Coordinates of C-alpha atoms in Angstrom, one line a residue:
Chain A
M80 CA -17.7 1.9 29.4
S81 CA -15.9 1.8 26.1
R82 CA -16.2 4.6 23.3
V83 CA -15.2 3.0 20.0
L84 CA -14.3 5.3 17.0
L85 CA -14.2 3.6 13.8
T86 CA -12.5 5.7 11.0
G87 CA -13.3 4.8 7.5
P88 CA -16.6 3.4 8.0
S89 CA -17.7 3.7 4.6
G90 CA -14.7 2.1 3.0
F91 CA -14.6 -1.5 1.7
L92 CA -13.4 -3.1 5.0
G93 CA -14.8 -0.3 7.1
T94 CA -18.3 -1.1 6.2
H95 CA -18.0 -4.7 7.2
C96 CA -16.4 -3.5 10.5
L97 CA -19.3 -1.1 11.3
A98 CA -21.8 -3.7 10.9
L99 CA -19.7 -6.1 13.3
L100 CA -19.3 -3.2 15.8
Q101 CA -23.1 -2.5 15.6
A102 CA -23.9 -6.0 16.3
A103 CA -21.6 -6.3 19.1
G104 CA -23.2 -3.5 21.1
C105 CA -19.8 -2.5 22.5
G106 CA -20.6 0.8 24.6
E107 CA -20.7 3.8 22.8
L108 CA -20.0 3.7 19.0
H109 CA -18.7 6.5 17.0
A110 CA -18.1 6.6 13.1
V111 CA -16.4 9.5 11.1
N112 CA -16.3 10.1 7.5
R113 CA -16.4 13.2 5.1
T114 CA -20.1 13.5 4.8
G115 CA -20.9 12.8 8.6
G116 CA -23.6 10.0 7.7
P117 CA -23.9 6.5 6.7
L118 CA -24.1 5.1 3.0
L119 CA -27.0 2.9 4.1
P120 CA -29.7 3.6 6.3
H121 CA -29.1 0.7 8.8
H122 CA -25.6 1.9 9.4
A123 CA -27.3 4.7 11.3
T124 CA -28.6 2.5 14.2
G125 CA -26.9 3.0 17.3
V126 CA -23.9 4.8 15.8
H127 CA -22.9 8.5 16.4
W128 CA -21.9 9.9 13.0
H129 CA -19.2 12.7 12.8
A130 CA -18.1 14.6 9.8
A131 CA -14.3 15.4 9.4
D132 CA -11.6 15.1 6.8
L133 CA -9.0 13.0 8.7
S134 CA -6.5 13.4 6.3
D135 CA -6.2 17.0 7.9
P136 CA -4.1 16.7 11.2
A137 CA -6.2 19.6 13.0
A138 CA -9.5 17.9 12.1
A139 CA -8.2 14.4 13.3
T140 CA -6.8 16.0 16.6
A141 CA -10.2 18.0 17.2
L142 CA -12.3 14.8 16.5
I143 CA -10.4 12.9 19.2
E144 CA -10.6 15.7 21.6
Q145 CA -14.3 15.8 21.2
I146 CA -15.0 12.1 21.4
R147 CA -12.3 11.0 23.5
P148 CA -12.5 7.4 22.5
T149 CA -11.2 4.6 24.6
H150 CA -10.8 2.3 21.3
V151 CA -10.0 3.3 17.9
L152 CA -10.2 1.3 14.7
H153 CA -8.3 3.3 12.2
G154 CA -9.4 2.3 8.8
A155 CA -9.3 5.6 7.2
W156 CA -6.7 6.2 4.5
I157 CA -6.5 7.0 0.7
A158 CA -7.8 3.8 -1.0
T159 CA -8.7 5.0 -4.6
P160 CA -8.4 1.9 -7.0
G161 CA -5.6 2.6 -9.5
V162 CA -4.3 5.6 -7.7
Y163 CA -3.4 4.9 -4.1
A164 CA -0.2 3.1 -4.4
H165 CA 1.7 6.3 -5.6
A166 CA -0.5 9.2 -4.6
P167 CA 1.0 12.0 -2.9
E168 CA -2.0 12.0 -0.6
N169 CA -0.4 9.0 1.2
L170 CA 1.8 11.5 3.1
A171 CA -1.1 13.4 4.3
W172 CA -2.7 10.5 5.6
L173 CA 0.6 9.8 7.4
Q174 CA 0.9 13.1 9.1
A175 CA -2.9 13.2 10.0
S176 CA -2.8 9.6 11.3
I177 CA 0.3 10.5 13.6
A178 CA -1.7 13.6 14.9
L179 CA -4.7 11.3 15.5
A180 CA -2.6 8.7 17.5
L181 CA -1.0 11.4 19.5
A182 CA -4.3 13.1 20.2
F183 CA -5.6 9.6 21.4
A184 CA -2.8 9.2 23.7
R185 CA -3.3 12.6 25.2
C186 CA -6.9 11.9 25.7
G187 CA -6.3 8.9 27.7
G188 CA -7.1 6.3 24.8
Q189 CA -6.4 2.5 25.8
R190 CA -6.5 0.4 22.6
F191 CA -5.5 1.6 19.0
V192 CA -5.6 -0.8 16.0
G193 CA -4.2 0.3 12.7
V194 CA -4.9 -1.0 9.3
G195 CA -1.8 -1.8 7.3
T196 CA -1.0 -3.5 4.2
S197 CA 0.8 -6.6 2.8
A198 CA 2.7 -4.2 0.7
E199 CA 5.0 -3.4 3.6
Y200 CA 6.7 -6.8 3.2
D201 CA 9.4 -7.8 1.1
P202 CA 7.5 -10.0 -1.2
D203 CA 10.5 -12.1 -2.3
S204 CA 10.6 -13.8 1.0
G205 CA 8.1 -16.4 0.8
P206 CA 5.0 -16.6 3.1
C207 CA 5.0 -13.2 5.2
V208 CA 5.6 -13.9 8.7
E209 CA 4.9 -11.0 10.9
D210 CA 8.0 -10.6 13.1
E211 CA 10.4 -12.4 10.7
T212 CA 9.7 -11.4 7.1
R213 CA 12.0 -8.4 6.0
L214 CA 9.9 -5.2 5.6
R215 CA 10.7 -3.4 2.4
P216 CA 7.7 -1.6 0.8
A217 CA 8.1 -0.6 -2.6
S218 CA 5.1 1.9 -3.1
V219 CA 4.6 5.2 -1.6
Y220 CA 1.6 3.8 0.1
G221 CA 3.4 0.9 1.7
K222 CA 6.1 3.0 2.9
A223 CA 3.8 5.6 4.4
K224 CA 1.8 2.8 6.2
L225 CA 4.9 1.4 7.5
S226 CA 6.0 4.6 8.8
F227 CA 2.6 5.1 10.5
A228 CA 3.0 1.6 12.1
L229 CA 6.4 2.6 13.6
A230 CA 5.1 6.0 14.7
L231 CA 2.2 4.2 16.4
E232 CA 4.4 1.9 17.9
A233 CA 6.5 4.7 19.4
A234 CA 3.6 6.6 20.6
A235 CA 2.0 3.5 22.2
Q236 CA 5.4 2.8 24.0
S237 CA 5.9 6.4 25.1
A238 CA 2.3 7.0 26.3
G239 CA 1.4 3.4 27.6
F240 CA -1.4 2.6 25.5
S241 CA -2.0 -0.7 23.7
A242 CA -1.5 -1.0 19.9
A243 CA -1.7 -3.6 17.1
W244 CA -1.2 -3.3 13.5
A245 CA -3.1 -5.3 11.0
R246 CA -1.4 -6.0 7.6
V247 CA -4.2 -7.0 5.1
F248 CA -3.6 -9.0 2.3
L249 CA -6.2 -9.2 -0.7
P250 CA -9.7 -8.7 0.5
Y251 CA -12.6 -9.3 -1.9
G252 CA -16.3 -9.9 -1.4
P253 CA -19.3 -7.5 -0.8
G254 CA -18.6 -4.0 -1.0
D255 CA -15.4 -4.3 -3.3
P256 CA -15.3 -1.3 -5.5
P257 CA -16.5 -1.9 -9.1
Q258 CA -13.1 -1.0 -10.4
R259 CA -11.3 -3.6 -8.6
L260 CA -10.3 -6.9 -10.4
I261 CA -13.2 -9.3 -9.0
P262 CA -16.0 -7.1 -9.5
S263 CA -14.7 -6.0 -13.0
V264 CA -14.2 -9.6 -14.0
V265 CA -17.8 -10.6 -12.8
A266 CA -19.2 -7.6 -14.8
A267 CA -17.3 -8.6 -18.0
L268 CA -18.2 -12.5 -17.5
R269 CA -21.9 -11.5 -17.0
A270 CA -22.0 -9.1 -20.1
R271 CA -19.8 -11.7 -22.1
R272 CA -17.5 -9.0 -22.7
T273 CA -13.7 -9.7 -23.1
I274 CA -11.4 -8.4 -20.6
A275 CA -7.7 -8.0 -20.8
L276 CA -5.7 -9.4 -18.0
S277 CA -2.2 -10.0 -16.9
S278 CA -1.0 -13.7 -16.9
C279 CA -2.8 -13.7 -13.5
E280 CA -0.2 -16.3 -12.4
Q281 CA 0.5 -14.1 -9.3
V282 CA -0.1 -16.1 -5.9
R283 CA -2.2 -14.2 -3.6
D284 CA -3.9 -14.5 -0.3
F285 CA -7.5 -13.7 -0.8
I286 CA -9.4 -12.9 2.2
Y287 CA -13.2 -12.5 2.3
A288 CA -13.9 -8.9 3.5
P289 CA -16.4 -9.9 6.2
D290 CA -13.7 -12.2 7.6
A291 CA -11.1 -9.6 7.4
A292 CA -13.2 -7.1 9.2
A293 CA -14.0 -9.9 11.9
L294 CA -10.3 -10.1 12.6
L295 CA -9.9 -6.4 12.9
V296 CA -12.6 -6.2 15.2
A297 CA -11.2 -9.3 17.3
L298 CA -7.8 -7.6 17.4
L299 CA -9.6 -4.4 18.6
W300 CA -11.0 -6.1 21.7
S301 CA -7.7 -8.2 22.4
N302 CA -5.0 -6.8 24.1
E303 CA -2.4 -8.3 21.7
R304 CA 0.2 -5.8 20.6
G305 CA 2.4 -5.7 17.3
A306 CA 1.6 -6.8 13.9
F307 CA -0.9 -9.3 12.7
N308 CA -1.5 -10.5 9.3
V309 CA -5.1 -10.4 8.0
G310 CA -5.3 -13.2 5.5
S311 CA -7.0 -16.5 5.0
G312 CA -3.7 -18.5 5.2
H313 CA -4.6 -20.2 1.9
S314 CA -3.2 -18.9 -1.4
V315 CA -4.2 -19.3 -5.0
T316 CA -3.1 -18.0 -8.3
I317 CA -5.2 -15.1 -9.2
R318 CA -6.0 -17.0 -12.6
S319 CA -7.6 -20.0 -10.6
A320 CA -9.9 -17.7 -8.8
L321 CA -11.0 -16.0 -12.0
E322 CA -11.5 -19.2 -13.7
Q323 CA -13.7 -20.4 -11.0
L324 CA -16.0 -17.5 -11.3
A325 CA -16.1 -18.2 -14.9
A326 CA -16.8 -21.9 -14.2
Q327 CA -20.0 -20.6 -12.3
V328 CA -21.2 -17.8 -14.5
G329 CA -19.9 -18.8 -17.9
G330 CA -17.9 -16.7 -20.3
A331 CA -14.7 -18.3 -19.7
E332 CA -13.6 -17.1 -23.3
C333 CA -13.8 -13.6 -22.1
L334 CA -10.7 -13.7 -19.9
Q335 CA -7.8 -12.8 -22.1
F336 CA -4.9 -13.9 -19.8
G337 CA -1.5 -12.5 -20.8
K338 CA -2.8 -9.6 -22.7
L339 CA -1.3 -7.0 -20.1
P340 CA 2.1 -6.8 -18.4
L341 CA 2.4 -7.1 -14.7
R342 CA 2.4 -3.6 -13.0
P343 CA 6.0 -2.5 -12.3
G344 CA 7.2 -4.2 -9.3
E345 CA 4.0 -6.3 -8.8
P346 CA 5.4 -9.3 -6.8
L347 CA 4.6 -12.8 -8.2
T348 CA 4.0 -14.3 -4.7
L349 CA 2.4 -12.5 -1.7
T350 CA 1.0 -14.7 0.8
A351 CA 0.3 -14.7 4.6
D352 CA 1.4 -17.0 7.4
M353 CA -1.3 -17.1 9.8
K354 CA 0.2 -18.7 12.6
K355 CA 0.7 -15.7 14.8
V356 CA -3.0 -15.0 14.6
S357 CA -4.0 -18.5 15.2
D358 CA -1.8 -18.7 18.2
R359 CA -2.5 -15.5 19.8
L360 CA -6.2 -14.8 18.9
G361 CA -7.4 -18.5 18.1
W362 CA -8.7 -17.1 14.9
Q363 CA -9.2 -18.8 11.6
A364 CA -10.9 -17.3 8.4
P365 CA -14.1 -19.0 8.4
T366 CA -14.9 -18.4 4.7
S367 CA -13.3 -20.6 2.0
I368 CA -12.3 -19.0 -1.4
D369 CA -14.9 -21.3 -2.9
D370 CA -17.8 -20.0 -0.7
G371 CA -16.4 -16.5 -0.8
L372 CA -16.4 -16.4 -4.8
R373 CA -20.0 -17.9 -4.8
A374 CA -21.0 -15.3 -2.5
C375 CA -19.4 -12.7 -5.1
L376 CA -21.8 -14.1 -7.8
M377 CA -24.8 -13.8 -5.5
L378 CA -24.2 -9.8 -5.3
P379 CA -26.3 -7.6 -7.8
Chain B
M80 CA 23.2 28.0 -7.2
S81 CA 22.8 25.6 -4.1
R82 CA 21.2 26.8 -1.1
V83 CA 22.0 24.5 2.0
L84 CA 20.0 24.3 5.1
L85 CA 21.8 22.6 8.0
T86 CA 19.4 21.9 10.9
G87 CA 20.9 21.2 14.4
P88 CA 24.0 23.2 13.6
S89 CA 24.7 23.5 17.3
G90 CA 24.6 19.7 18.2
F91 CA 27.4 17.3 18.4
L92 CA 27.6 16.3 15.0
G93 CA 25.9 19.5 13.6
T94 CA 28.8 21.8 14.8
H95 CA 31.4 19.6 12.7
C96 CA 29.0 19.8 9.8
L97 CA 28.5 23.3 9.7
A98 CA 32.5 23.9 9.9
L99 CA 32.9 21.6 6.9
L100 CA 30.1 23.5 4.9
Q101 CA 31.6 26.7 5.8
A102 CA 34.9 25.4 4.5
A103 CA 33.3 24.2 1.3
G104 CA 31.9 27.6 0.3
C105 CA 29.0 25.7 -1.3
G106 CA 26.6 28.5 -2.5
E107 CA 24.4 30.0 0.3
L108 CA 24.6 28.4 3.7
H109 CA 21.7 28.6 6.1
A110 CA 21.7 27.3 9.6
V111 CA 18.7 27.3 12.1
N112 CA 18.6 26.7 15.7
R113 CA 16.4 27.8 18.7
T114 CA 18.5 31.0 19.4
G115 CA 19.1 32.0 15.8
G116 CA 22.8 32.5 16.5
P117 CA 26.1 30.4 16.6
L118 CA 27.7 29.1 19.9
L119 CA 31.1 30.2 18.8
P120 CA 31.8 33.5 16.9
H121 CA 33.5 31.8 13.8
H122 CA 30.4 29.8 13.2
A123 CA 28.9 33.1 12.0
T124 CA 31.2 33.6 9.0
G125 CA 29.3 33.2 5.9
V126 CA 26.2 31.7 7.3
H127 CA 22.8 32.9 7.1
W128 CA 21.4 32.1 10.9
H129 CA 17.7 31.6 11.3
A130 CA 15.7 31.2 14.9
A131 CA 13.0 28.6 14.9
D132 CA 11.7 25.6 17.0
L133 CA 12.0 22.8 14.3
S134 CA 10.0 20.4 16.7
D135 CA 6.9 22.5 15.6
P136 CA 5.5 21.5 12.2
A137 CA 4.2 25.0 11.5
A138 CA 7.7 26.6 12.1
A139 CA 9.5 24.0 10.2
T140 CA 7.1 24.7 7.2
A141 CA 7.5 28.4 7.4
L142 CA 11.2 28.2 7.5
I143 CA 11.5 26.0 4.5
E144 CA 8.9 28.3 2.7
Q145 CA 11.1 31.3 3.6
I146 CA 14.7 29.7 2.5
R147 CA 13.6 27.5 -0.3
P148 CA 16.6 25.4 0.1
T149 CA 18.0 23.2 -2.7
H150 CA 19.7 20.8 -0.3
V151 CA 18.8 20.0 3.6
L152 CA 21.0 18.3 5.9
H153 CA 18.6 17.5 8.7
G154 CA 20.4 16.9 12.0
A155 CA 17.9 18.7 14.4
W156 CA 16.1 16.1 16.8
I157 CA 15.9 15.6 20.5
A158 CA 19.5 14.3 21.7
T159 CA 19.5 15.2 25.4
P160 CA 21.8 12.6 26.9
G161 CA 19.9 10.0 29.2
V162 CA 16.6 11.3 28.2
Y163 CA 16.3 11.1 24.4
A164 CA 15.8 7.4 24.1
H165 CA 12.3 7.3 25.5
A166 CA 11.4 10.8 25.4
P167 CA 7.7 11.6 24.0
E168 CA 9.5 14.7 22.2
N169 CA 10.7 12.1 19.7
L170 CA 6.9 12.0 18.3
A171 CA 7.0 15.9 17.9
W172 CA 10.3 15.7 16.1
L173 CA 8.8 13.1 14.0
Q174 CA 5.8 15.0 13.1
A175 CA 7.8 18.3 12.5
S176 CA 10.4 16.5 10.4
I177 CA 7.7 15.0 8.0
A178 CA 6.2 18.6 7.6
L179 CA 9.8 19.8 6.9
A180 CA 10.4 17.3 4.3
L181 CA 7.0 17.9 2.6
A182 CA 7.6 21.7 2.6
F183 CA 11.0 20.9 1.1
A184 CA 9.4 18.8 -1.8
R185 CA 6.7 21.5 -2.5
C186 CA 9.4 24.3 -2.6
G187 CA 11.1 22.3 -5.3
G188 CA 14.0 21.0 -3.0
Q189 CA 16.6 18.6 -4.7
R190 CA 18.5 16.7 -2.1
F191 CA 17.7 15.8 1.4
V192 CA 19.9 13.9 3.9
G193 CA 18.5 12.8 7.1
V194 CA 20.3 11.7 10.2
G195 CA 19.3 8.2 11.7
T196 CA 20.6 5.9 14.2
S197 CA 22.1 2.6 14.6
A198 CA 19.3 2.0 17.1
E199 CA 17.1 1.3 14.2
Y200 CA 18.8 -2.0 13.6
D201 CA 18.3 -5.3 15.3
P202 CA 21.3 -5.6 17.1
D203 CA 21.3 -9.5 17.3
S204 CA 22.1 -9.5 13.7
G205 CA 25.9 -9.2 13.7
P206 CA 27.7 -6.3 11.8
C207 CA 24.8 -4.1 10.3
V208 CA 24.4 -4.1 6.8
E209 CA 22.2 -1.3 5.4
D210 CA 19.9 -3.1 3.1
E211 CA 20.2 -6.7 4.7
T212 CA 20.0 -6.2 8.4
R213 CA 16.6 -6.5 10.1
L214 CA 15.3 -3.1 11.3
R215 CA 13.7 -3.7 14.8
P216 CA 14.3 -0.5 17.0
A217 CA 13.5 -1.1 20.5
S218 CA 13.5 2.6 21.8
V219 CA 10.9 5.4 21.0
Y220 CA 14.0 7.3 19.6
G221 CA 14.7 4.5 17.2
K222 CA 11.1 4.0 16.0
A223 CA 10.5 7.5 15.4
K224 CA 13.7 7.9 13.5
L225 CA 12.8 4.8 11.4
S226 CA 9.4 6.1 11.0
F227 CA 10.8 9.4 9.5
A228 CA 13.1 7.5 7.2
L229 CA 10.3 5.7 5.7
A230 CA 8.2 8.9 5.4
L231 CA 11.2 10.7 3.8
E232 CA 11.6 7.8 1.4
A233 CA 8.0 8.0 0.7
A234 CA 8.2 11.8 0.1
A235 CA 11.1 11.5 -2.1
Q236 CA 9.4 8.9 -4.3
S237 CA 6.3 10.7 -4.6
A238 CA 7.7 14.2 -5.3
G239 CA 10.8 13.0 -7.1
F240 CA 13.7 14.5 -5.0
S241 CA 16.8 12.6 -3.9
A242 CA 17.1 11.5 -0.3
A243 CA 19.7 9.6 1.7
W244 CA 19.4 8.4 5.4
A245 CA 22.6 8.3 7.6
R246 CA 22.5 5.6 10.4
V247 CA 25.1 7.1 12.9
F248 CA 26.8 4.6 15.2
L249 CA 28.7 5.8 18.3
P250 CA 30.2 9.3 17.5
Y251 CA 32.8 10.6 20.0
G252 CA 35.3 13.4 19.9
P253 CA 35.4 17.2 20.2
G254 CA 32.0 18.8 21.1
D255 CA 30.8 15.3 22.8
P256 CA 28.4 16.7 25.7
P257 CA 30.2 16.3 29.0
Q258 CA 27.3 14.0 30.5
R259 CA 28.3 11.4 27.8
L260 CA 30.7 8.4 28.4
I261 CA 34.0 9.5 27.1
P262 CA 33.9 13.0 28.3
S263 CA 32.7 11.8 31.8
V264 CA 35.4 9.2 31.9
V265 CA 38.2 11.6 30.9
A266 CA 37.0 14.1 33.7
A267 CA 37.1 11.4 36.3
L268 CA 40.6 10.0 35.3
R269 CA 42.0 13.4 35.3
A270 CA 40.4 14.2 38.8
R271 CA 41.5 10.6 39.9
R272 CA 37.9 10.1 41.0
T273 CA 36.3 6.8 40.7
I274 CA 33.6 6.3 38.3
A275 CA 31.0 3.5 38.2
L276 CA 30.7 1.8 34.9
S277 CA 28.8 -1.3 33.4
S278 CA 31.0 -4.2 32.5
C279 CA 31.8 -2.2 29.3
E280 CA 32.1 -5.4 27.4
Q281 CA 29.8 -4.1 24.9
V282 CA 31.3 -4.0 21.1
R283 CA 30.7 -0.8 19.6
D284 CA 31.8 1.1 16.3
F285 CA 33.1 4.3 17.6
I286 CA 33.2 7.0 14.8
Y287 CA 35.4 10.1 15.4
A288 CA 32.7 13.1 15.2
P289 CA 34.6 15.1 12.7
D290 CA 34.7 12.0 10.5
A291 CA 31.1 11.4 10.8
A292 CA 30.3 14.9 9.8
A293 CA 32.5 14.5 6.7
L294 CA 30.6 11.4 5.6
L295 CA 27.1 13.4 6.1
V296 CA 28.4 16.1 4.1
A297 CA 29.8 13.9 1.5
L298 CA 26.3 12.2 1.4
L299 CA 24.8 15.7 1.0
W300 CA 26.9 16.3 -2.2
S301 CA 26.3 13.0 -3.7
N302 CA 23.2 11.6 -5.4
E303 CA 23.3 8.3 -3.5
R304 CA 19.9 7.3 -2.2
G305 CA 18.8 5.0 0.4
A306 CA 20.3 4.2 3.8
F307 CA 24.3 4.5 4.7
N308 CA 25.9 3.7 7.8
V309 CA 28.0 6.3 9.5
G310 CA 30.7 4.4 11.3
S311 CA 34.2 3.5 11.1
G312 CA 33.9 -0.1 10.2
H313 CA 36.4 -1.0 13.3
S314 CA 34.8 -2.0 16.5
V315 CA 36.2 -2.3 20.0
T316 CA 34.7 -3.1 23.5
I317 CA 33.9 0.1 25.4
R318 CA 36.2 -1.2 27.9
S319 CA 39.2 -1.1 25.6
A320 CA 38.5 2.3 24.4
L321 CA 38.3 3.4 28.3
E322 CA 41.4 1.6 29.3
Q323 CA 43.1 3.3 26.4
L324 CA 42.3 6.7 27.8
A325 CA 43.6 5.6 31.3
A326 CA 46.8 4.2 29.8
Q327 CA 47.5 7.7 28.6
V328 CA 46.0 10.0 31.2
G329 CA 46.6 7.6 34.2
G330 CA 44.1 6.7 36.9
A331 CA 43.2 3.1 35.6
E332 CA 42.2 2.2 39.2
C333 CA 39.3 4.7 38.9
L334 CA 37.3 2.8 36.3
Q335 CA 35.0 0.6 38.4
F336 CA 33.8 -1.9 35.7
G337 CA 30.8 -3.9 36.3
K338 CA 29.4 -1.7 39.2
L339 CA 26.6 -0.9 37.1
P340 CA 24.0 -3.3 35.1
L341 CA 23.7 -2.8 31.4
R342 CA 20.8 -0.5 30.6
P343 CA 17.5 -2.6 29.7
G344 CA 17.7 -3.7 26.2
E345 CA 21.3 -2.4 25.6
P346 CA 22.7 -4.7 23.0
L347 CA 26.1 -6.5 23.7
T348 CA 27.3 -5.9 20.1
L349 CA 26.3 -2.9 17.6
T350 CA 28.6 -2.7 14.6
A351 CA 28.6 -1.2 11.3
D352 CA 29.4 -2.8 8.0
M353 CA 30.9 0.0 5.9
K354 CA 31.1 -1.7 2.5
K355 CA 28.3 0.2 0.9
V356 CA 29.6 3.6 1.7
S357 CA 32.9 2.5 0.7
D358 CA 31.7 1.2 -2.7
R359 CA 29.2 3.9 -3.3
L360 CA 31.1 6.9 -2.0
G361 CA 34.7 5.7 -1.8
W362 CA 34.8 6.8 1.8
Q363 CA 36.7 5.5 4.7
A364 CA 36.9 6.9 8.1
P365 CA 40.4 8.7 8.2
T366 CA 40.9 8.8 11.9
S367 CA 41.7 5.6 13.9
I368 CA 40.4 5.2 17.3
D369 CA 43.9 5.6 18.6
D370 CA 44.1 8.9 17.2
G371 CA 40.7 10.0 17.9
L372 CA 41.0 9.1 21.7
R373 CA 44.3 11.0 21.8
A374 CA 42.5 13.8 20.4
C375 CA 40.0 13.6 23.1
L376 CA 42.6 14.1 25.6
M377 CA 44.0 17.2 24.0
L378 CA 40.7 18.8 24.6
P379 CA 40.2 21.2 27.7

């Protein structure tokens, strides 16, 4: 019987992963966050909750030794909007994640999926192809994530477990923290309040969060190894996405494009090639950006 | 005043680094190995010796907190010939090295040079150029080293210290462990004993160990950041190097080329581009392979 451990079950993508794992009824399901309990009551059903600070290597190790999971989907990491990219906490998460992976190996774990980031890629290289595009993370976050990807690969190779690494592009949708771009813009449009933006000509691969979670869970149940992009395979300018929101909710005049500079080092284009995912997993993102953005507007 | 900590001072390259640092009289010089003492009496002069197992994160942290070095040259890592490439201990060295780098940052350290490996590169890409050639380590050793390189870069960026990463090609010369290729061949030639070899058509950048150490120490005193190859910039087939030894010591008939297969995954070509080192540090390897191999024959 499989014993699945989901870390980060209260995060943006983690919440969706938890719902999918609950629905799948996949043997024993364990989830861990700082409080040891779900944010929403229905997240309790059929889930063994644990309290631990997984940025502490000793706590991560102890948890694995207690649960002895066969499968881990490791989503937990610092993700505070506006802070995570250069926070020193990335190094603590790196250390503790390595400890977690090594404890998993020692306890006979079979399948580990880690959650990485499009920020590992060199964005100047065109659509990012998992095993082709140069890796050149600029942020502390991107470097720490890529460092863990390599540590995980080394641990898997050494101990003989199966591992995959999911590089997530730009997730959006239900559960997106209110400080992030799309929720902030929706709130501003609804209140008919101006909002200062960059040119927003950056081209991105937006992936609907429940779709991203579905791909993470599909990876967990597969035996595919190595890196996999988590994107839609379709890219748009951020500006066109925001204008689409305004077209539906009104308030286009609130969008003050070009008022802010790009963040230092922010790439103009960061897009996902999804051929490997399609070839190996037969997976395609089901939700178009039109449908996904409409869904964002149906949220409270 | 600078306080330099050399880890791995009793290793193949470390011994040469220690001699150079002793000769330079660079402020306070600290060295750490498992026994806490030098292998040779003259390695004691002007050196503060410490005993610690640096594959233990707690020991690495405690040592840094005790010494509070301004400069670290981190050579310590598992290096057992025939074993290191896939040993699980690589993961322990990775964990402990991250702990060491983070303690260094907390204690106000200024300059950190880590010792990496040519095994981080994708060998199919021709001469390896630091910031161009794809990184694709095949061994657990190469993956763990590259993981640490990224962690070090993240820590340096986050804490504001200066770091460089030295990718060492094929060092040879005095101090080479007897189980390694050149000492084994020299011993066989001298004893007129046959020795089974692969085709030895592999092309490699041999770097004379005292030269490699000089470049590591030059990097330590520079403020250059990022990755630097440690090679000679001149490559030869392993076969031609061994035949050169036989030409001098006799016993060419002992060299049984083609008796062994290549090790799985062993690249045919793994060579260093030395332009970045030359441009940034004005450094060139002083010892030709002819002189270096002659020096090997003068050793006991």
